[in-house]
Structure formats: C-alpha cells, structure tokens
XYZ file of C-alpha atoms in Angstrom:
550
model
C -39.367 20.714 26.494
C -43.012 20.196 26.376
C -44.118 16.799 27.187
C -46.885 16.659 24.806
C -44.862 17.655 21.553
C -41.457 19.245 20.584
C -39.946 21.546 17.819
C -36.483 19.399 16.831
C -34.933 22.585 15.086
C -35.510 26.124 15.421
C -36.408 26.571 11.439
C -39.106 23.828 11.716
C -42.526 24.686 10.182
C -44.055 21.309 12.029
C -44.008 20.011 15.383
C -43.542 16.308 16.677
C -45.785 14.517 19.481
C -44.587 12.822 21.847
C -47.714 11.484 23.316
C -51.102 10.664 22.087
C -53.439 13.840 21.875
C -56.773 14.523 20.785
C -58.448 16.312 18.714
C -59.000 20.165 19.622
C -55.976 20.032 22.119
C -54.898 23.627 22.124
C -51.127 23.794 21.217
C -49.726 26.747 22.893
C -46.154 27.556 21.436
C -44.286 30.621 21.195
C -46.807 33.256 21.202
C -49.249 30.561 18.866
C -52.257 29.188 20.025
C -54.124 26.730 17.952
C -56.180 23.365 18.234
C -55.517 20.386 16.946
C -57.605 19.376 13.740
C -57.490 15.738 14.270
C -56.294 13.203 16.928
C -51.867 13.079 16.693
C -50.462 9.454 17.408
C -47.096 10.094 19.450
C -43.933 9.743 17.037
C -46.623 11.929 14.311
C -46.200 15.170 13.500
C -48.439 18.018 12.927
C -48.060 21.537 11.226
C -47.442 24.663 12.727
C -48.803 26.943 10.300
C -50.540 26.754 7.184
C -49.606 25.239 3.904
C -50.401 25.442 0.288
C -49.506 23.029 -2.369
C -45.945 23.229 -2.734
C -45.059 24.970 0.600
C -41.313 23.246 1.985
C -41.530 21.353 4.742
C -39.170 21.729 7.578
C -37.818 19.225 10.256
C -34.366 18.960 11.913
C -34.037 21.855 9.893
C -33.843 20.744 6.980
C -35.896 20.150 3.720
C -38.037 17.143 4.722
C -40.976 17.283 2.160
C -43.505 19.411 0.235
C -47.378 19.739 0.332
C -49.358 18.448 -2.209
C -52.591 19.523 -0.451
C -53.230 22.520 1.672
C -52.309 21.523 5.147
C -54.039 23.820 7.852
C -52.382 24.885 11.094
C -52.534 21.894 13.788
C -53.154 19.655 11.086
C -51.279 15.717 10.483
C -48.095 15.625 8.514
C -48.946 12.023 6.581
C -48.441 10.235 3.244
C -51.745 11.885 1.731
C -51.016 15.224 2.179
C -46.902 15.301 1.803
C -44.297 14.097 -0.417
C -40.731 13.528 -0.024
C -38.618 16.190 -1.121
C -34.888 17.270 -0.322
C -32.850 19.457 -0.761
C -29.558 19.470 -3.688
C -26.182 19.831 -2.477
C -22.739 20.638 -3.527
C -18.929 20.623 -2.739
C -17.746 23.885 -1.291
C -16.341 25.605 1.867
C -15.246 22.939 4.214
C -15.729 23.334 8.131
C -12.399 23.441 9.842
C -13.466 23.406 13.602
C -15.297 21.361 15.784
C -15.976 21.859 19.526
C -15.200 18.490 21.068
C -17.191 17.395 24.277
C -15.573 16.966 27.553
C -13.926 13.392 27.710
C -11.895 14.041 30.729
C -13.818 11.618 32.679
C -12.478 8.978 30.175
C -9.290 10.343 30.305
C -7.484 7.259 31.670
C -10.147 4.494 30.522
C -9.344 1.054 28.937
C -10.838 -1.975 27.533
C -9.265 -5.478 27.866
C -9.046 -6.484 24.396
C -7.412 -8.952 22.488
C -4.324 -7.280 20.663
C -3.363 -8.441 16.996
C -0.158 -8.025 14.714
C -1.133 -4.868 13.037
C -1.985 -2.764 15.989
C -6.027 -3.246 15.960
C -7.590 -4.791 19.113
C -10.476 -6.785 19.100
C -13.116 -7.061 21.830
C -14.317 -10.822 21.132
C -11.522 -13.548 19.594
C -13.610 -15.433 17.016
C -12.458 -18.098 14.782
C -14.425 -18.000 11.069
C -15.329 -20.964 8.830
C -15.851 -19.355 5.091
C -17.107 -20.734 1.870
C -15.755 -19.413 -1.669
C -19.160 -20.064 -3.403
C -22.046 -21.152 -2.134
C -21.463 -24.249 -3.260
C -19.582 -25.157 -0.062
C -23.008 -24.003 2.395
C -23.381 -27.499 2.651
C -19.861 -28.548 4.148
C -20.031 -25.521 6.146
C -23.175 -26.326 7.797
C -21.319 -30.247 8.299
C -18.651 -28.394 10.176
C -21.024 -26.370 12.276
C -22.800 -29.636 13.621
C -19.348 -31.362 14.039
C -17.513 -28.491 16.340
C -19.792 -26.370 17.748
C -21.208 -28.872 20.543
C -17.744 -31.004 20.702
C -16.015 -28.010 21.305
C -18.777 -25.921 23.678
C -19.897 -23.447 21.665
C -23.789 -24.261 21.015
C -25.213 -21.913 23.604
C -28.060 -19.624 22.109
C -30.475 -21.541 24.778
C -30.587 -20.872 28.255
C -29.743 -24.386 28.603
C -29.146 -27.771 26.584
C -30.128 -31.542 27.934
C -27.249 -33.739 27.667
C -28.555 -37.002 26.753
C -24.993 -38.495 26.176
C -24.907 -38.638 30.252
C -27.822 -41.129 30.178
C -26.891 -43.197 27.552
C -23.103 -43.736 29.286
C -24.933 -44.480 32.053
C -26.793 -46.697 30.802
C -24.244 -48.746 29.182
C -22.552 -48.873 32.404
C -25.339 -50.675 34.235
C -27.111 -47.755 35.909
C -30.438 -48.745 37.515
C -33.656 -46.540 36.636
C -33.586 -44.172 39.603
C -29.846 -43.656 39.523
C -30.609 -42.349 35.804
C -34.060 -40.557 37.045
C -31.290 -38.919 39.445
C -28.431 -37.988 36.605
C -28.174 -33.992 36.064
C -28.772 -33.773 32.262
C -29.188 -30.082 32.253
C -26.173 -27.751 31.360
C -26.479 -24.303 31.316
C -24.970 -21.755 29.035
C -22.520 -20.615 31.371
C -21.759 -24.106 32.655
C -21.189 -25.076 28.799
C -18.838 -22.071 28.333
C -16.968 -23.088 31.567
C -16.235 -25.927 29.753
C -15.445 -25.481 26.619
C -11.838 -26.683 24.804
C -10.786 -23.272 24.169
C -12.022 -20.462 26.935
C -10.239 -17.836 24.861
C -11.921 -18.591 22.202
C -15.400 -16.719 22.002
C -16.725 -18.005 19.547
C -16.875 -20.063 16.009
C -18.632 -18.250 13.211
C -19.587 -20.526 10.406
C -20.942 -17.466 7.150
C -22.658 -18.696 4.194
C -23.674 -16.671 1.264
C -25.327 -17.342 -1.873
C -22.698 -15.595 -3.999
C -19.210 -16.447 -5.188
C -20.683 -17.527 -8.656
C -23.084 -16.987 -11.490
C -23.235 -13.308 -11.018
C -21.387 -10.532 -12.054
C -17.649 -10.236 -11.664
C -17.874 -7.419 -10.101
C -20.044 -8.906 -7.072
C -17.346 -12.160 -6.650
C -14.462 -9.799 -6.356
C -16.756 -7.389 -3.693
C -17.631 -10.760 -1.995
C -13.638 -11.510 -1.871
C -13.124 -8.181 -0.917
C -15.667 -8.210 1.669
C -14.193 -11.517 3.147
C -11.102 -10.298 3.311
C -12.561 -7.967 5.449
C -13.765 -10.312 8.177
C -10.281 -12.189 8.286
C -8.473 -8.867 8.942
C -11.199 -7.914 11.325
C -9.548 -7.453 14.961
C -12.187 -9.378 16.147
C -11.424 -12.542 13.992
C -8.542 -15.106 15.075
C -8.253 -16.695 11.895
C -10.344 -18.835 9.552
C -10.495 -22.080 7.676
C -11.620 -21.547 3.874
C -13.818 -23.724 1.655
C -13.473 -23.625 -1.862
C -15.090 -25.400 -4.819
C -12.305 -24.394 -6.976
C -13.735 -23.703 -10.093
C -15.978 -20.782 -8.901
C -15.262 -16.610 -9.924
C -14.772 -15.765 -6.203
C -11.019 -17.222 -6.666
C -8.814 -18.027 -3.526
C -6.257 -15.994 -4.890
C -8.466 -12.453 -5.076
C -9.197 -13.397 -1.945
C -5.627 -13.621 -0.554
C -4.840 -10.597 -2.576
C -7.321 -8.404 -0.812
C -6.323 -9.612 2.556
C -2.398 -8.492 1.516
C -3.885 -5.486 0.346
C -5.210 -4.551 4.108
C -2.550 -5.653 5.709
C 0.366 -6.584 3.657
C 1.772 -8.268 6.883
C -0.962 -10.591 7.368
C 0.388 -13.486 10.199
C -3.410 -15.124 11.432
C -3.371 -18.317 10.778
C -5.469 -19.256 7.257
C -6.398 -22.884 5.954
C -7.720 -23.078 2.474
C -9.076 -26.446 1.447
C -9.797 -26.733 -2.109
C -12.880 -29.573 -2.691
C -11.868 -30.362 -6.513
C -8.284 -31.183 -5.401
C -9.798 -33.733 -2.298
C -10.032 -37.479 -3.201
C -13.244 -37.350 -2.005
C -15.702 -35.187 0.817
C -15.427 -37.532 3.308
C -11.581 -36.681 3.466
C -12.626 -32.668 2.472
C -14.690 -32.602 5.919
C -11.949 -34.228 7.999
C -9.170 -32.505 6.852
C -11.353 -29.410 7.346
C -11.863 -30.121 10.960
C -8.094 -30.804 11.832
C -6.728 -27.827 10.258
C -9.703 -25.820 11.853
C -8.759 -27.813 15.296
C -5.756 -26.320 14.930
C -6.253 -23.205 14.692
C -8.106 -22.802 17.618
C -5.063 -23.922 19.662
C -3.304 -20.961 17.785
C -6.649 -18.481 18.503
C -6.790 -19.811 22.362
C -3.189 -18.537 22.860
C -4.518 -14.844 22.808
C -5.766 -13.411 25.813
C -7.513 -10.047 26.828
C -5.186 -6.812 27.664
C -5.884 -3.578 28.361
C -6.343 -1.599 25.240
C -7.070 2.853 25.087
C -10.856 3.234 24.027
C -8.624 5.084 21.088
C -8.806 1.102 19.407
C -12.239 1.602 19.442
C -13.722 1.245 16.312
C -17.596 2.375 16.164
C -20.228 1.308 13.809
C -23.589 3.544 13.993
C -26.312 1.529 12.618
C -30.202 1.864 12.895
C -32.858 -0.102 11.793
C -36.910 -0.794 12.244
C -36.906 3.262 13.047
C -39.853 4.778 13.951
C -40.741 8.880 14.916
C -38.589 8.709 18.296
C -35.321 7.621 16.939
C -34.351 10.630 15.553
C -35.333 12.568 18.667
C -33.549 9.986 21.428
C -31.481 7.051 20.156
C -29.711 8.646 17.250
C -28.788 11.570 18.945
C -27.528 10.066 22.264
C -25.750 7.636 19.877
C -24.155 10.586 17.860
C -23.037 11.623 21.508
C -21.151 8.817 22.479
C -20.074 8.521 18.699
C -18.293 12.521 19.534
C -16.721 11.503 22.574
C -15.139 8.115 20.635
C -13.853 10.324 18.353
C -12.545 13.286 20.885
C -10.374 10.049 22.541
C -9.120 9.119 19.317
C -11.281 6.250 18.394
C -13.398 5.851 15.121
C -16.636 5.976 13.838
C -18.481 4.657 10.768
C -22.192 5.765 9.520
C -23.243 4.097 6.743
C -26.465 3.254 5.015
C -26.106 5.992 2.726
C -29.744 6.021 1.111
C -30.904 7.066 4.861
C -28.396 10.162 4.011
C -30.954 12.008 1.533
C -31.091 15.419 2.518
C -28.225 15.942 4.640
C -25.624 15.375 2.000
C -24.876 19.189 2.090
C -24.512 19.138 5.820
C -22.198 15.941 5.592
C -20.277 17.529 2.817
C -19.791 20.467 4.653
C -18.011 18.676 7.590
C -15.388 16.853 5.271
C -12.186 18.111 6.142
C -11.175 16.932 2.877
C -11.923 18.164 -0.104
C -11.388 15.235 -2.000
C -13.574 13.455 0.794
C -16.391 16.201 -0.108
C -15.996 15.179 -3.279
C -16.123 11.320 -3.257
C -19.179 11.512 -1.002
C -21.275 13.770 -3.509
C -19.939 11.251 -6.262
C -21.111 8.265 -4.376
C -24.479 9.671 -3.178
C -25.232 11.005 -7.269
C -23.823 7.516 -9.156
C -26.274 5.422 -6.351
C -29.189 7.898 -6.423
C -29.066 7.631 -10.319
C -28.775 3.779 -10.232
C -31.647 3.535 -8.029
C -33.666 5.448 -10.435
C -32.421 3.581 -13.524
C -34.002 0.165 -12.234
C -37.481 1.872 -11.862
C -37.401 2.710 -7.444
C -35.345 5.445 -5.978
C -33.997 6.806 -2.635
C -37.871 8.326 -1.841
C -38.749 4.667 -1.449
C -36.707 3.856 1.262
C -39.050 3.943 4.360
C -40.636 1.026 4.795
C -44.615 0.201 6.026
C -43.175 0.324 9.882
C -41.616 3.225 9.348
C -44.414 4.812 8.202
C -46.855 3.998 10.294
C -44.835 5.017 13.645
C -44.279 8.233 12.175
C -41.808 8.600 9.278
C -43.537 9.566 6.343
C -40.538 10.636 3.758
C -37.007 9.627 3.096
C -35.628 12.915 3.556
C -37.520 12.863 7.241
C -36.449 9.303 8.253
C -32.212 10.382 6.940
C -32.342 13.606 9.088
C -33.302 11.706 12.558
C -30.860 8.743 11.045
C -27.937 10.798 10.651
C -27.948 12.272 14.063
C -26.096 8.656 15.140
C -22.734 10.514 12.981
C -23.042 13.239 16.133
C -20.947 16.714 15.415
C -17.630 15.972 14.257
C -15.823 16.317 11.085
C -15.567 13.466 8.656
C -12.029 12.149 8.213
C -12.996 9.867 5.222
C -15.442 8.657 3.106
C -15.299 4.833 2.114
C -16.882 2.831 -0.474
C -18.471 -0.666 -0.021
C -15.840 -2.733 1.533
C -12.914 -0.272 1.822
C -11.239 -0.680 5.269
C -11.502 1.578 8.172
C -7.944 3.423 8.394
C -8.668 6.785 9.867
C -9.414 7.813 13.344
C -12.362 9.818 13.414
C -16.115 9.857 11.895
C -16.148 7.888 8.831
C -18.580 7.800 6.296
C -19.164 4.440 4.435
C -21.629 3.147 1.659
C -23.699 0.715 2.511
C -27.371 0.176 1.610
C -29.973 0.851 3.947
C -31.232 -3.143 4.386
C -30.437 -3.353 7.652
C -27.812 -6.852 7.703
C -26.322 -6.083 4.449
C -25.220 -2.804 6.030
C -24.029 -4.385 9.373
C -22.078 -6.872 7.018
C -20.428 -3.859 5.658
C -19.228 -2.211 8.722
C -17.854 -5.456 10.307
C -16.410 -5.935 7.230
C -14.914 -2.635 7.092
C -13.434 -3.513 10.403
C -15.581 -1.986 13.505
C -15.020 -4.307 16.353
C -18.538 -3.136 17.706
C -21.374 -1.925 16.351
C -24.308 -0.049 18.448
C -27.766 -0.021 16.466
C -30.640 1.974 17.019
C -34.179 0.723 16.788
C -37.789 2.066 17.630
C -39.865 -0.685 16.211
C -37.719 -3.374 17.090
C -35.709 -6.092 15.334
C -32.802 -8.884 16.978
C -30.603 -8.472 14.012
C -26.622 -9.257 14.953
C -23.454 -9.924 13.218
C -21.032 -12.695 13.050
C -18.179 -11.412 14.382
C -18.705 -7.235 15.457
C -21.053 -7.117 19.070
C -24.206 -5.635 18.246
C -25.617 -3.564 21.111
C -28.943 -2.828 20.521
C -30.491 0.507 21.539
C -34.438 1.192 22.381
C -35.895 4.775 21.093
C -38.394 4.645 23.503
C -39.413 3.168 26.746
C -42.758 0.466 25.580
C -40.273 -0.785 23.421
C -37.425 -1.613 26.067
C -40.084 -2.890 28.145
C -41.861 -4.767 25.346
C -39.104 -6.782 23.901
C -36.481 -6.653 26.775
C -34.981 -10.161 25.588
C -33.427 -8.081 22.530
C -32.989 -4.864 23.513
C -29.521 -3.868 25.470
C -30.109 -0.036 26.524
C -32.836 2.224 26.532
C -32.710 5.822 25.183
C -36.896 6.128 25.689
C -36.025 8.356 28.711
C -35.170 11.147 27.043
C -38.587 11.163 25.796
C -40.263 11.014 28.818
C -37.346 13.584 30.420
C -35.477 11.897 32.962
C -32.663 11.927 30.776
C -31.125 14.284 28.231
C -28.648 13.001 25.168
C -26.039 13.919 26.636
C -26.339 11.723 29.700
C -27.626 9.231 27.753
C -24.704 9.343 25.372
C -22.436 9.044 28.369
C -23.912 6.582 29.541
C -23.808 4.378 26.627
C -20.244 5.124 26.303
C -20.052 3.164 29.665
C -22.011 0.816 28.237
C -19.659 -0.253 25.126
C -16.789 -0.237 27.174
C -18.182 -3.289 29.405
C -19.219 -4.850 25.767
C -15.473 -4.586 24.473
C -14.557 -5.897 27.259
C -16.292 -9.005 27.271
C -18.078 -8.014 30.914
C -21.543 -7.433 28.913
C -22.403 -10.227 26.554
C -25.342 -8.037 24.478
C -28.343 -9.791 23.849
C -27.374 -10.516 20.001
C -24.681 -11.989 21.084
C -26.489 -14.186 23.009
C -29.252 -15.552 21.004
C -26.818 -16.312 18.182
C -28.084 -13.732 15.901
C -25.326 -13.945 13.267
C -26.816 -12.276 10.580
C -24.330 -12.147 7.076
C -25.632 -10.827 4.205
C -23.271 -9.030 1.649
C -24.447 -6.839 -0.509
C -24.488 -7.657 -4.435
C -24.283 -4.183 -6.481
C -24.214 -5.785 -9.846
C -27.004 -7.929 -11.223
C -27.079 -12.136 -11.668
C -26.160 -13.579 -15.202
C-alpha cells in the first residue's frame, strides 16, 4: 500500500492518510490524478471524487455518511461538510461457511491456568470482596486497608517504604546509624515473594453506587452482573456485604449464581450488617471468613489448560483514524484463530455496531441469533432517541479530532476486532458466555461499563484497542492493551502492552500482527506477562444502569 494514504475497501469513494500531507500533493491512484485541496492530518480522510449534497459516503465499504455540502475531489472528509448516515438492515439469508486461518502452528499449545469445578479455567486466581448496595463502600474500603498490605497485595508502585522496620528497631534499642543502615525499601516483586498466599493473585475489593434507590430492574442487572464475577473462572470466591434491607437482595443474587452454574462449589461468605451486633464485629467477622477463604483460593494452582478455555473479550476505546486500519483488524485476527482452536470471543459495545448490523446479521448462523441481534440493536437505537441523543452521538471530541468524524465510520473500523467468523450467539447485558465461537454481547460503548460487561459475562481476558490512549483495566479479566499506532506506543509506553502502529508504517501486516498477539495472550493467561493494567491497579468497575433512578 501507499505510504502516504490507503483505500480500506474496494467500494470506497474516500481515501485515508496515513501521514501528514500538504496541500496540492498530487494523489496518484488508479488511473486518477488529483491535488490535494487542503493540508490532510494522518488518521483524516479525503475524497476521491466529487460530491453533491446527499452523495453516500463510502468507507470499509460500507455506508459511512452523506454530504451536506459539495465536497470536491481531494477535498477533507470533516464534521462541516458530512453527516453520519448508515445503512438499514434486516434478517435474511444466513452465511453458512467460513474459511478458517491456519492454526496449525498452535496446534499443540497450552496455557497454565487455574482449573475450576465447571470446566472453565482461569488465567489469574482472584479472591472478590462485594457490596449489596452501596451502602457497604465504606466497609469495603475498611477491608481493603486491613488485608491488602497484611496480606502482600498493595503493589501498584514500583516499590513501598516499610516504616514498620524502623520503628521495631527502634523499640529494640537500635542506635541512629544502625537505623540510617536498615533496608526500608521493598519492591513489588519482593512484596509478592512474600505474600501469605502466592497462589493467590490478587484481592479485588468492587464498589458501585447501585443496589438501591433505582429501578428494579437495575438491582436485579446489578445481582445478575455480580453473579457474573463470582462464576468468573478467574474469581476464587468472594466475601459479600450486605445492608440487608436494600432491592439488590442476597437471595437474587444467589439465584443468579445457581442459574450459571447450578453446581456452584467456590467458597461464598455473606455477612448481613442489620443482623451484626454492631460494625466493629461486622468488619472482623468479615476479615476471618475472608481469611479463610484465601486458604481455600491458595489451594489452586496453575495447570496446563488448551487455548480452547480461552475466552476473548474484544474491546476498544479512546479510538482514533488508525484503529480501524491496524489494531482492530490484527485483533479480529487473533480473535479468528481463538475461535478456529475452539476458544471464544465476545464484541460488545453495540452502539459502535451502527452500520454493520447487516453484515453481523448476515454471519449469524442462527436465525434466531439474527433475529435477537436486530431486536436488540432497534429497542436500544429507539431508547437512545427517546431520551433526546442517539447512536450518531457516539464519537466523542478525541475521536473526532484524530479522524473519526461519524458513528457509522468509527463502528466499521470498531467491528473489525469481531475478525471473519460466524457468530454463534448473541447475548444481552449480563447473559453468560456459553458458546465457543464469536459472540456478540450488548454492552454500551462507555468504555468500563462495557469491560464490566464482558468480565462479567465471563472472558478470562480481555485485549483492548486504543489510538488515543487510556489505562482503563478490570477487576478481575487481564486487560492487554493494544497501540494503533507507533507515537502512541512510544508516547505512553507505561500503559500500553503491544503495538499494532507497524502495520501503518509497513513492517508488519495484520496477519503477523494478529499472530503475534496471539503469542502475546498466551504468556498473559499464563501469568508469564503481568500487562501493564494489571500492574498499576487499574481496576476499573462500573456496571451499567439501563433503567433510570427513582
């Protein structure tokens, strides 16, 4: 390809740059020669032919926008002279075959995981500490500065300074240089080798501002959602808070975790605070039965595991003109050879789906999966519209400025990260992941509330695709985070994982790129890679409410 622009899609009436060029450069493209009419920022795009008001506007191949001023030949595609448009879709013919890539090099692969009750394998052993309501943020938060440096677990710094050394020296007698001479610095590693429970990775303390005052609807998603997290391979077991008198009840709770996995065996401690004689003996009872649990969670080790227990999620988020053309297809890549070795996918964020429901629709290989998709996309389109916003106003200022001016532009590049290959099922807000294969599930586009939803819906990684940017993580699900192009890698290398920017430049293509991400999550599964989320702490939980507050 050309290194100064690209056509994504044979049927594309505009072309995108992938460096800065000036005004008058003289585009030469199949048989058309034509200058610029105004400097191109790389990630922009500019039009291959004329347009009048109206004309469609093509990228990826599909229906990205339409003109609302006349648009002349080497001229910017922006927010002045194009609107979002898309194109409608409905259920028909389904697509029955799909040419798999070659996995034979993975043929024979593993991951050492850590294997639970029902079959799923996790790749990190995490205990959780939940509140009912938010109510019980406050107790949670108690717990979190009781255990977490007791126990070794505060290690998003580099390091910590142990103070406790000089003041039990210091009560022993030590003189002023044998305490100027004390090692007081720990390092993260040295504080892992340390800790009470090595096979423990971590505990994840997630509070919410739900479980009350809202709609019914939201508590029993929030229960729902929970449930989700407990029966997540990646989760151990967890210690529950409850006020008691709150509309997320324990026992919806319980219900939806039977209703996952009716033969539910992690351990579970549920502390009611109504029914305590007081919070002093709420907290300490909380710690002992949380204590011991993590005696039960330590007794689990890693094992090899086939990368078929691999369960995917395909996020992206701070996306800019790149992503489309590098990250989100190299991620679709790996997310095809997953599936070809019998793993699963999930895409989600379905507002960044605009415009490629009928492509989407097309690869169900059930009708009734056709059909719940089209439902889903129509009931949330409409509700968007009925509180005055809609899916057109999905891009945000970043987007924008690096280069994705409509909805329908920003959901074509997104929904590369879903690859090729047919969709086995379609999955509303909080349903569980039961299907190998690509999965489709609802989430909004907000970047946390949608990695919420796929670790709740039980991916036991999750790789996310960014071109602007952005450290977001999740509690329990690794969050690798992928670079669209190379200033950004560079840039912000303490929060970036892998970089996808050289397809861009050309040393790579997606498919080695895809392979080599593939690689990449296997290490992360395996606890050999801690990604840089991980790392910092970045436990981002954020469920989504789809009803409104009373």
């Amino acid at each position: 390809m050309s290194k100064n622009f690209l056509q994504i899609h044979p049927k594309d009436n505009i072309l995108a740059a992938l460096q800065d060029m000036k005004k008058d450069y003289v585009v030469d493209f199949e048989g058309k020669s034509f200058p610029l009419k105004n400097d191109v920022t790389a990630k922009h795009k500019f039009a291959l032919q004329d347009f009048k008001v109206g004309d469609p506007i093509l990228m990826y191949g599909a229906l990205i926008g339409k003109a609302i001023k006349p648009i002349a030949q080497g001229e910017s595609i922006t927010i002045d002279n194009v609107v979002h448009a898309s194109s409608d879709y409905k259920v028909g013919e389904q697509q029955s075959h799909w040419a798999a890539p070659d996995i034979s090099k993975w043929k024979n692969s593993t991951f050492n995981g850590y294997h639970r009750a029902d079959g799923s394998v996790g790749t990190a052993n995490h205990w959780l500490v939940i509140p009912m309501v938010f109510c019980e943020n406050r107790n949670v938060n108690v717990l979190r500065t009781t255990l977490l440096n007791a126990l070794g677990y505060e290690t998003a710094q580099d390091y910590i300074i142990d103070t406790e050394v000089l003041v039990s020296q210091y009560k022993k007698g030590a003189s002023a240089d044998d305490l100027m001479a004390a090692p007081i610095i720990k390092t993260a590693d040295e504080i892992k080798q340390n800790r009470t429970f090595p096979n423990v990775d971590g505990i994840k303390f997630l509070t919410h501002d739900g479980g009350c005052g809202c709609d019914r609807g939201d508590s029993d998603t929030l229960c729902n959602l929970l449930a989700g997290y407990i029966t997540n391979p990646n989760v151990a077991g967890a210690t529950i808070l409850s006020l008691g008198c709150q509309n997320a009840q324990v026992k919806i709770l319980t219900d939806a975790i039977a209703k996952r996995d009716p033969n539910f065996s992690k351990p579970l401690h549920v502390l009611e605070q109504q029914k305590s004689k007081s919070e002093r003996h709420f907290i300490e009872e909380a710690v002992k039965r949380t204590f011991l649990g993590l005696i039960e969670a330590n007794k689990v080790e890693r094992k090899p595991a086939p990368l078929s227990k691999l369960v995917l999620g395909l996020e992206c988020g701070g996306s800019d003109g790149f992503s489309g053309i590098s990250a989100n297809p190299a991620l679709g890549y790996t997310s095809d050879l997953i599936v070809a070795l019998g793993g699963a996918t999930v895409l989600s964020e379905f507002p960044e789906l605009n415009g490629v429901e009928q492509e989407l629709i097309n690869r169900c290989e059930a009708p009734e999966n056709a059909e719940k998709f089209a439902g889903i996309m129509r009931a949330y389109s409409a509700k968007a519209v009925s509180i005055g916003s809609g899916f057109e106003n999905n891009p945000s200022p970043g987007n924008i400025k690096d280069g994705l001016i409509t909805d329908a532009m920003k959901s074509a590049g997104a929904a590369k990260k879903g690859g090729t290959s047919l969709v086995q099922d379609v999955l509303d807000y909080t349903e569980r992941v039961t299907k190998n294969g690509l999965n489709l599930l609802c989430t909004p586009g907000n970047d946390v509330e949608s990695t919420t939803g796929l670790a709740g819906s039980g991916c036991n990684v999750i790789a996310f695709t960014t071109g602007l940017g952005t450290p977001t993580g999740n509690p329990v699900a690794p969050v690798i985070k992928l670079s669209s192009n190379n200033a950004l890698s560079e840039r912000m290398k303490d929060i970036i994982d892998f970089n996808t920017g050289t397809i861009i430049t050309g040393e790579d293509t997606i498919q080695t790129k895809g392979e080599e991400l593939l690689d990449y999550i296997i290490e992360v599964a395996s606890g050999n890679i801690v990604p840089a989320a991980v790392r910092l702490e970045q436990n981002d939980f954020i469920p989504w409410k789809r009803g409104i507050s009373l």
